[in-house]
């Protein structure tokens, strides 16, 4: 069982749907607060737009293998 499975199994009851809906502001705030409490510092979920130069970079996979 992964750490995420354990986390969401423990806290699923706190979310209306049983999981955090990332389109629901209240769920996002609750998830941020739960993660912040677990890691011991202020955690903030945010999205960042990627530039065309970022999108054109090769992906580096485990073991240092690069793929376009």
Coordinates of C-alpha atoms in Angstrom, one line a residue:
X1 CA 0.0 0.0 0.0
X2 CA 1.4 3.4 -1.0
X3 CA 1.8 6.3 1.3
X4 CA -1.0 8.1 -0.6
X5 CA -3.3 5.2 -0.1
X6 CA -2.6 5.2 3.6
X7 CA -3.1 9.0 3.8
X8 CA -6.4 9.0 2.0
X9 CA -7.7 5.9 3.8
X10 CA -7.1 7.7 7.0
X11 CA -8.6 11.0 6.0
X12 CA -11.3 10.1 3.4
X13 CA -14.1 10.6 5.8
X14 CA -13.3 14.4 6.0
X15 CA -14.1 14.9 2.4
X16 CA -17.8 15.0 1.1
X17 CA -17.0 12.6 -1.7
X18 CA -14.6 10.4 0.2
X19 CA -11.7 12.0 -1.7
X20 CA -10.5 15.5 -2.3
X21 CA -12.2 17.1 -5.3
X22 CA -9.5 19.4 -6.8
X23 CA -12.3 21.6 -8.3
X24 CA -13.8 22.2 -4.9
X25 CA -12.0 25.1 -3.0
X26 CA -12.9 23.7 0.4
X27 CA -11.5 20.3 -0.4
X28 CA -8.2 21.9 -1.6
X29 CA -7.9 24.0 1.5
X30 CA -8.6 20.9 3.7
X31 CA -6.0 18.9 1.8
X32 CA -3.4 21.6 2.1
X33 CA -4.0 21.8 5.8
X34 CA -3.8 18.1 6.3
X35 CA -0.5 17.9 4.3
X36 CA 0.8 21.0 6.2
X37 CA 0.1 19.3 9.5
X38 CA 1.8 16.0 8.4
X39 CA 5.0 17.6 7.0
X40 CA 5.3 20.3 9.6
X41 CA 5.4 23.4 7.4
X42 CA 2.9 25.4 5.3
X43 CA 2.1 23.4 2.2
X44 CA 0.4 25.1 -0.8
X45 CA -1.0 23.4 -3.8
X46 CA -0.8 25.5 -7.0
X47 CA -0.6 25.1 -10.7
X48 CA 2.0 26.7 -12.9
X49 CA 1.7 27.2 -16.6
X50 CA 4.6 25.7 -18.5
X51 CA 6.4 27.7 -21.1
X52 CA 7.0 26.2 -24.6
X53 CA 10.7 25.9 -23.7
X54 CA 9.8 23.8 -20.6
X55 CA 7.4 21.6 -22.6
X56 CA 10.1 20.9 -25.2
X57 CA 12.6 19.6 -22.7
X58 CA 13.3 15.8 -22.5
X59 CA 11.8 13.9 -19.6
X60 CA 14.4 12.3 -17.3
X61 CA 13.2 8.8 -16.1
X62 CA 14.6 6.8 -13.3
X63 CA 18.0 5.6 -14.0
X64 CA 18.9 8.8 -15.9
X65 CA 17.1 7.6 -19.2
X66 CA 16.0 10.6 -21.2
X67 CA 13.0 10.5 -23.5
X68 CA 11.5 13.3 -25.6

